[in-house]
């Protein structure tokens, strides 16, 4: 059959003049690919026929981009003649997955760190209302959602000091620092559609990214317009959930823009757990010349969500949908409006040297009525990041040197009032807050021998907090108080050795640190904990990767020794407070295996894949005494020792697909004394649907799915060491959803 296709291809070629003839095939099977959308630089897009063939008029070189579901987007410049284009299936093998982690754009097989990639395919396996399920399929990564849009990220158990929000993890969005200079990240301001793919670096990464012992999350959705495209999505589900999105992408010359608007609402599974979020994103890409590129981003978010609060065991048994007593009357909730804008510039001085610089500014209007008080904050921040990359030689071997810096500062007017039936009452205390952090970084990657790369990296970090108390109704001290942390030097040494083209080992020793955030120093009852120390630790890591044919294997073992660990506790009034808890030992194993049982684009079942991800976190306190209680040797609070995720993905030639996921989570200690645990649970999710392209202009998808198919009772995010035994934040029971997506290409 392939010979017949080739004869037809050659016959077409002989009859055509001044044409660019293209045949598109699968990179592994060499089978022709039908319905591949091919977009020329000038002119309208076309779809390949059953033989994978099409032709464009013209003899001069022009660029073409190739799009097909399940395959990586590919661009190339072609001239007159016959061309065979091989498309690579997404996540086909590790040697073909390129990541940008540690500012070094290399295939994953060549990276000297524990990195996982969360792709658009991973997002589309679930209901697309949150990032939780897709990230939680990856070993070593856990995202919790205590209420709709109330996220908490744990990378290797790093969320122990995050009773709410995202801390101890550095987040970047389109290469811009999205984490505030005080160490917190409002990740819930982003809709899932604002993230096209993500890279998660596990463990301390301060040699390039600054503070944060947990790791780094790089989120990407840069404007990359090709041709013209209009999209519309709609989804609805249980608990009053509805979501719609409108988007447009328009190529203008060698650049263009992309814009989208998303609205998502839900009533929530529990009382006082409704959510309403609108997000507008506008991105631009401008190719000024062969040497210069400019990128812009604008994000406007309006988020409102209610906080149901933690329940004790008796309340959960009575009615898991109820809110904590008082939450409804006090309107416990968060309202947040934010504007985030950035501009980035890439300049290529030569084939060896380039610079990339990004600047940003943001505003934030935040209100948080809570059971005990009413918080209002109005903030403004700005900052930027720059890096120089040089590719040269040292002793005849390839050398890449990266050097740069990052600076951020924020100014906030913060006021805490009494809360009377959900309305701000008399001011209790008011502060002007300033947080500043900056660091310089340097990194050298040297191919010491063939297939053997050595990495040396170092950063110099500076940070400070200023709290200028304007009002204190309790008669406390007024005026400016400053906490300036000692400069911290963070080194990293890493090795990567490739046995062959498809397998290799990597190892690293890296230091990390994480100063306390303003929310940890300035607590809700007005006290200032200026003596709180920064966490510091050192991480040892060894890993093995293999990507051959239909099989991917990624194994990592690590040991992280952390000193001055920051933990939480709750006072009798329900205020979350923080303290340093000596040191912890964190030993872990992470494994991911993926195998393609079937991969044949010409058969009815085009793809059938299975995958599994195992996380073993064996973390203990080594030196932790609180009063007369000695918790040394206890398991680290809030960390499941074992999790196992299994995935199955089916895709057929007519366009029908099925995604099935099972996640087992081991029991979790909920207090430092290890006397209370959340029971182990099994979570099963499934999504099925149909997706096709028509006439080269239309794309249609209809889908439905179910979350928590087994109707398990569990908490996706518990409160740790709470007063009154309020450990539990019950997650939704079995719930269904469905929707449609439509795209028009012009």
XYZ file of C-alpha atoms in Angstrom, residues 59-547:
489
model
C 8.590 28.223 -6.231
C 10.047 30.601 -3.650
C 10.867 29.477 -0.135
C 8.152 30.021 2.444
C 7.415 28.727 5.917
C 4.763 26.087 6.661
C 3.256 24.994 9.972
C 1.722 21.550 10.537
C -1.073 20.807 13.017
C -2.700 17.506 13.978
C -4.290 16.381 17.209
C -1.922 14.138 19.146
C 1.183 15.439 17.378
C 3.645 18.197 18.141
C 3.205 21.365 16.093
C 5.978 21.592 13.504
C 7.212 24.511 11.371
C 9.678 24.463 8.473
C 10.697 26.519 5.439
C 10.239 24.734 2.100
C 10.881 25.552 -1.551
C 9.784 24.116 -4.911
C 9.915 20.356 -5.116
C 8.890 17.267 -3.201
C 9.107 17.104 0.567
C 8.320 14.405 3.105
C 7.448 15.794 6.543
C 7.580 13.581 9.623
C 5.347 14.561 12.528
C 6.269 13.420 16.022
C 3.548 12.142 18.314
C 3.280 14.173 21.519
C 5.286 12.664 24.389
C 6.438 9.928 22.031
C 9.725 9.502 23.845
C 11.860 11.498 26.206
C 14.577 12.232 23.668
C 12.092 14.196 21.557
C 10.471 16.229 24.368
C 12.285 19.567 24.621
C 12.012 21.586 27.830
C 13.265 25.038 28.844
C 13.991 24.258 32.488
C 17.033 25.905 34.093
C 17.081 28.340 31.154
C 18.559 25.583 28.993
C 16.428 24.514 26.048
C 17.350 20.850 25.682
C 15.620 17.487 25.197
C 14.384 16.061 28.472
C 16.845 13.180 28.130
C 19.719 15.694 28.353
C 18.387 17.555 31.390
C 20.203 17.087 34.707
C 17.162 17.515 36.958
C 13.850 15.931 37.922
C 11.390 17.586 35.530
C 7.876 16.660 34.486
C 5.918 18.135 31.594
C 2.173 18.746 31.798
C 0.920 19.116 28.234
C -2.275 20.338 26.634
C -3.176 16.672 26.175
C -2.970 16.204 29.958
C -5.286 19.175 30.544
C -7.802 17.847 28.021
C -8.075 14.487 29.785
C -10.252 16.108 32.471
C -13.000 18.706 32.815
C -10.769 21.806 32.264
C -12.267 23.770 35.157
C -9.074 23.559 37.227
C -5.446 22.502 37.046
C -5.732 19.925 39.839
C -6.329 16.602 38.077
C -3.817 17.049 35.261
C -0.916 18.020 37.539
C -1.750 15.242 39.995
C -1.037 12.578 37.360
C 2.668 13.442 37.621
C 4.992 11.842 40.208
C 6.111 14.142 43.011
C 3.452 16.780 42.297
C 0.216 17.321 44.214
C -2.212 20.211 43.882
C -5.014 20.532 46.409
C -8.257 22.490 46.056
C -9.834 23.060 49.471
C -12.677 24.987 47.801
C -13.245 25.900 44.139
C -10.280 28.085 43.040
C -8.526 27.774 46.418
C -5.307 26.041 45.362
C -2.355 24.698 47.304
C 0.690 23.284 45.457
C 2.867 20.614 47.020
C 6.041 19.541 45.256
C 7.741 16.865 47.349
C 5.706 17.816 50.415
C 6.427 21.544 50.227
C 2.919 22.698 51.237
C 3.313 22.045 54.967
C 3.614 25.810 55.555
C 0.747 26.757 53.210
C -2.564 26.613 55.089
C -3.997 28.495 52.131
C -2.548 29.800 48.877
C 0.651 28.807 47.098
C 3.933 29.208 48.993
C 7.451 27.769 48.888
C 7.073 27.167 45.132
C 8.206 29.652 42.468
C 5.783 30.127 39.563
C 6.532 31.749 36.192
C 3.984 32.533 33.500
C 5.390 32.971 29.992
C 8.862 33.499 31.503
C 7.605 36.291 33.793
C 7.744 35.921 37.615
C 4.127 35.272 38.642
C 5.064 34.655 42.261
C 4.959 37.913 44.231
C 8.175 39.174 45.860
C 6.757 38.223 49.275
C 6.736 34.553 48.203
C 3.004 33.995 47.583
C 1.347 33.112 44.271
C -2.255 33.903 43.285
C -2.431 30.948 40.911
C -6.235 31.034 40.942
C -6.186 34.246 38.877
C -5.358 32.069 35.862
C -7.920 30.011 34.005
C -6.758 26.687 32.613
C -7.051 28.154 29.104
C -4.309 30.619 30.063
C -1.910 27.660 30.324
C -0.965 25.750 27.174
C 1.637 23.560 28.836
C 3.723 23.483 32.002
C 7.109 22.310 33.206
C 7.578 21.403 36.861
C 11.091 21.324 38.314
C 11.051 19.269 41.499
C 13.255 20.204 44.426
C 15.384 23.282 45.215
C 16.114 25.298 42.070
C 17.418 28.513 43.610
C 20.597 28.558 41.533
C 18.500 29.919 38.652
C 15.096 30.805 40.124
C 15.728 32.154 43.629
C 13.757 31.367 46.782
C 11.621 28.242 47.126
C 12.572 24.782 48.386
C 9.646 23.000 46.753
C 10.563 23.689 43.161
C 9.501 25.732 40.160
C 6.394 25.680 37.963
C 6.876 27.232 34.520
C 3.536 27.907 32.802
C 3.438 28.692 29.064
C 0.781 30.143 26.759
C 2.702 32.597 24.546
C 0.989 34.125 21.545
C 1.903 32.038 18.506
C -0.660 32.996 15.869
C -0.653 31.137 12.542
C -3.353 32.132 10.074
C -6.716 33.081 11.540
C -8.719 31.116 14.067
C -11.899 31.770 16.081
C -12.915 29.407 18.891
C -15.882 28.978 21.212
C -16.194 26.481 24.095
C -19.057 25.727 26.458
C -19.262 23.312 29.365
C -21.786 22.612 32.127
C -21.891 20.189 35.024
C -23.175 19.282 38.461
C -23.205 21.688 41.421
C -24.225 24.562 39.137
C -20.989 24.578 37.146
C -20.895 26.463 33.838
C -17.980 27.696 31.765
C -17.646 29.343 28.381
C -14.706 30.681 26.451
C -14.323 32.842 23.336
C -10.992 33.181 21.581
C -9.401 34.630 18.467
C -5.963 34.209 16.955
C -4.798 36.368 14.050
C -1.507 36.265 12.197
C -0.179 39.659 11.112
C 2.914 39.398 8.951
C 5.482 37.363 10.855
C 3.700 38.048 14.130
C 0.177 38.597 15.353
C -2.008 38.439 18.426
C -4.214 36.097 20.443
C -7.080 37.080 22.723
C -9.509 35.132 24.880
C -12.253 35.699 27.427
C -13.359 33.018 29.903
C -16.229 32.995 32.375
C -16.605 30.198 34.911
C -19.182 29.845 37.684
C -20.287 27.177 40.125
C -22.508 26.885 43.190
C -20.085 24.438 44.799
C -20.552 21.086 46.480
C -20.644 22.574 49.976
C -22.534 25.437 51.504
C -20.627 28.723 51.093
C -18.429 27.375 48.276
C -19.633 29.235 45.171
C -17.113 30.587 42.660
C -17.282 33.212 39.907
C -14.249 34.067 37.738
C -13.773 36.092 34.551
C -10.393 36.246 32.834
C -9.305 38.215 29.772
C -5.950 37.512 28.136
C -4.327 39.377 25.247
C -0.953 38.329 23.888
C 1.098 39.717 21.041
C 4.135 38.514 19.113
C 6.119 40.804 16.834
C 9.109 39.664 14.814
C 10.911 42.984 14.395
C 13.800 41.506 12.418
C 15.914 38.385 12.202
C 17.644 39.600 15.361
C 14.731 40.918 17.428
C 11.428 39.644 18.770
C 8.945 41.380 21.056
C 6.247 39.656 23.100
C 3.479 41.264 25.151
C 0.956 39.890 27.639
C -2.062 41.391 29.371
C -4.095 39.466 31.931
C -7.173 40.909 33.631
C -8.804 38.725 36.290
C -11.914 39.184 38.402
C -12.257 36.395 40.947
C -14.816 35.824 43.703
C -15.024 32.622 45.703
C -16.513 31.593 49.013
C -14.662 29.764 51.792
C -16.685 27.035 53.531
C -14.036 26.337 56.211
C -12.831 23.175 57.905
C -15.064 20.644 59.673
C -14.379 18.194 62.475
C -15.074 14.474 62.149
C -18.540 14.682 63.764
C -19.601 17.487 61.422
C -18.394 15.528 58.385
C -20.354 12.486 59.522
C -23.465 14.611 60.092
C -23.386 16.512 56.777
C -20.205 16.925 54.698
C -21.842 19.645 52.585
C -22.273 22.054 55.490
C -19.975 25.025 56.023
C -18.061 25.643 59.205
C -20.443 27.303 61.698
C -20.259 31.071 61.238
C -18.841 31.018 57.700
C -22.147 31.855 56.041
C -23.118 34.602 58.478
C -19.671 36.220 58.224
C -19.580 35.757 54.425
C -16.206 34.032 54.578
C -14.906 34.619 51.052
C -12.304 36.233 48.821
C -12.801 38.906 46.176
C -9.769 39.714 44.059
C -9.307 41.866 40.980
C -5.926 41.937 39.284
C -4.188 43.355 36.209
C -0.910 41.787 35.086
C 0.995 43.200 32.094
C 4.403 42.322 30.668
C 6.659 43.014 27.718
C 9.529 40.812 26.624
C 12.369 41.461 24.208
C 14.723 38.934 22.591
C 17.862 40.202 20.853
C 20.344 37.984 19.009
C 23.729 39.708 18.962
C 25.190 36.845 16.934
C 24.757 33.129 16.385
C 26.498 32.614 19.736
C 25.141 35.369 21.981
C 21.584 36.482 22.764
C 19.695 38.331 25.482
C 16.134 37.911 26.707
C 14.594 40.536 28.996
C 11.070 40.707 30.403
C 9.501 43.469 32.496
C 6.137 43.350 34.256
C 3.806 45.329 36.471
C 0.662 44.311 38.294
C -2.086 45.707 40.495
C -4.132 43.799 43.032
C -7.353 44.678 44.885
C -8.062 42.066 47.557
C -10.863 41.648 50.129
C -11.194 38.741 52.528
C -14.050 38.671 55.047
C -13.353 35.821 57.469
C -14.914 34.480 60.636
C -12.621 36.501 62.867
C -11.861 39.633 60.853
C -12.171 41.432 57.515
C -9.004 42.027 55.494
C -8.563 44.592 52.714
C -5.419 45.033 50.613
C -4.591 47.291 47.690
C -1.253 46.533 46.084
C 1.055 47.412 43.225
C 4.182 45.624 42.088
C 6.756 45.566 39.320
C 9.895 43.706 38.370
C 11.750 41.924 35.645
C 14.147 39.212 34.604
C 17.032 39.291 32.145
C 19.430 36.612 30.920
C 22.337 36.384 28.492
C 23.065 33.077 26.757
C 26.424 32.340 25.143
C 27.203 29.192 23.139
C 30.899 28.623 22.575
C 33.762 26.204 23.151
C 36.044 25.346 26.061
C 38.990 23.031 25.382
C 37.272 22.127 22.120
C 34.077 21.028 23.868
C 30.657 22.706 23.689
C 30.068 25.266 26.422
C 26.880 27.163 27.221
C 27.056 30.027 29.707
C 23.920 31.672 31.082
C 24.003 34.759 33.293
C 21.342 37.172 34.421
C 19.305 38.588 37.234
C 15.810 39.095 38.594
C 14.300 41.863 40.695
C 10.810 42.281 42.196
C 9.192 44.691 44.609
C 5.633 45.255 45.814
C 3.851 47.968 47.811
C 0.634 47.149 49.672
C -1.818 49.073 51.855
C -3.199 46.402 54.204
C -6.021 46.931 56.699
C -7.666 44.489 59.092
C -11.168 45.277 60.400
C -13.656 43.591 62.609
C -16.251 41.533 60.760
C -19.900 42.102 61.645
C -22.202 39.854 59.601
C -19.901 40.029 56.588
C -19.389 43.798 56.698
C -16.114 45.521 57.610
C -16.380 47.168 61.030
C -13.880 49.219 63.034
C -10.267 49.038 61.882
C -8.087 46.902 64.158
C -4.701 47.539 62.597
C -3.354 48.936 59.341
C 0.073 48.652 57.707
C 1.996 49.779 54.669
C 3.895 46.742 53.415
C 6.879 46.461 51.120
C 8.490 43.233 49.955
C 11.642 43.125 47.855
C 13.650 40.254 46.458
C 16.409 40.061 43.908
C 19.162 37.748 42.810
C 21.911 37.280 40.253
C 22.494 33.893 38.639
C 25.217 32.231 36.599
C 25.282 28.791 35.011
C 27.779 26.896 32.840
C 26.968 23.690 30.944
C 30.046 21.975 29.555
C 30.198 18.807 27.456
C 33.208 17.407 29.237
C 33.194 14.275 27.074
C 30.935 12.830 24.427
C 27.504 12.242 25.995
C 28.723 13.601 29.350
C 27.640 17.084 30.464
C 28.643 18.911 33.632
C 26.626 21.827 35.055
C 27.819 24.415 37.573
C 25.349 27.076 38.756
C 25.260 29.731 41.435
C 22.942 32.522 42.556
C 23.301 35.364 45.051
C 19.992 36.230 46.735
C 18.751 39.277 48.655
C 15.328 39.822 50.230
C 13.650 42.041 52.789
C 10.260 42.825 54.324
C 9.078 46.201 55.638
C 5.997 46.619 57.830
C 5.072 50.202 58.651
C 2.239 50.063 61.221
C -0.082 53.049 60.857
C -2.902 52.017 63.216
C -3.089 49.560 66.103
C -6.365 49.682 68.043
C -4.877 47.398 70.693
C -2.263 50.013 71.549
C 0.705 48.167 70.091
C 3.891 49.712 68.741
C 3.505 51.945 65.673
C 6.106 52.726 63.047
C 8.431 50.928 60.665
C 9.800 47.466 61.378
C 12.136 45.779 58.923
C 13.310 42.223 58.431
C 16.287 42.060 56.102
C 17.447 38.521 55.473
C 21.137 37.776 55.185
C 22.374 37.368 51.600
C 22.174 33.718 50.572
C 24.426 32.009 48.027
C 22.751 29.029 46.396
C 24.997 26.618 44.446
C 24.101 23.666 42.214
C 26.270 20.959 40.672
C 24.809 18.460 38.214
C 25.894 15.697 35.830
C 24.216 14.057 32.854
C 25.528 10.983 31.069
C 23.811 9.423 28.067
C 24.410 5.729 27.502
C 22.990 6.025 23.976
C 20.404 7.998 22.001
C 17.519 6.809 24.150
C 18.715 6.467 27.758
C 20.847 8.196 30.341
C 21.419 9.029 33.996
C 21.557 12.331 35.822
C 22.544 13.435 39.283
C 22.715 16.705 41.189
C 23.516 18.360 44.490
C 21.629 21.598 45.027
C 21.101 24.026 47.850
C 17.841 25.821 48.593
C 16.308 28.412 50.869
C 12.884 29.909 51.483
C 12.342 33.029 53.632
C 8.972 33.479 55.376
C 6.271 35.383 53.513
C 4.594 38.553 54.785
C 1.499 36.500 55.635
C 3.636 34.307 57.871
C 5.354 37.256 59.572
C 2.248 39.482 59.815
C -0.596 37.313 61.098
C -4.349 37.984 61.083
C -4.547 38.808 64.808
C -1.995 41.609 64.442
C 1.190 40.123 65.854
C 4.510 40.406 64.014
C 6.687 37.310 64.042
C 9.915 38.976 62.922
C 12.068 36.236 64.451
C 10.811 33.626 61.984
C 13.842 32.203 60.169
C 14.219 31.211 56.534
C 14.167 27.513 55.707
C 17.453 26.193 54.310
C 18.277 22.797 52.910
C 20.370 20.693 50.583
C 19.083 18.149 48.078
C 20.819 15.061 46.644
C 19.288 13.464 43.569
C 19.904 10.594 41.167
C 17.765 9.677 38.168
C 17.487 7.450 35.105
C 15.511 8.090 31.929
C 14.758 5.966 28.895
C 12.627 6.742 25.868
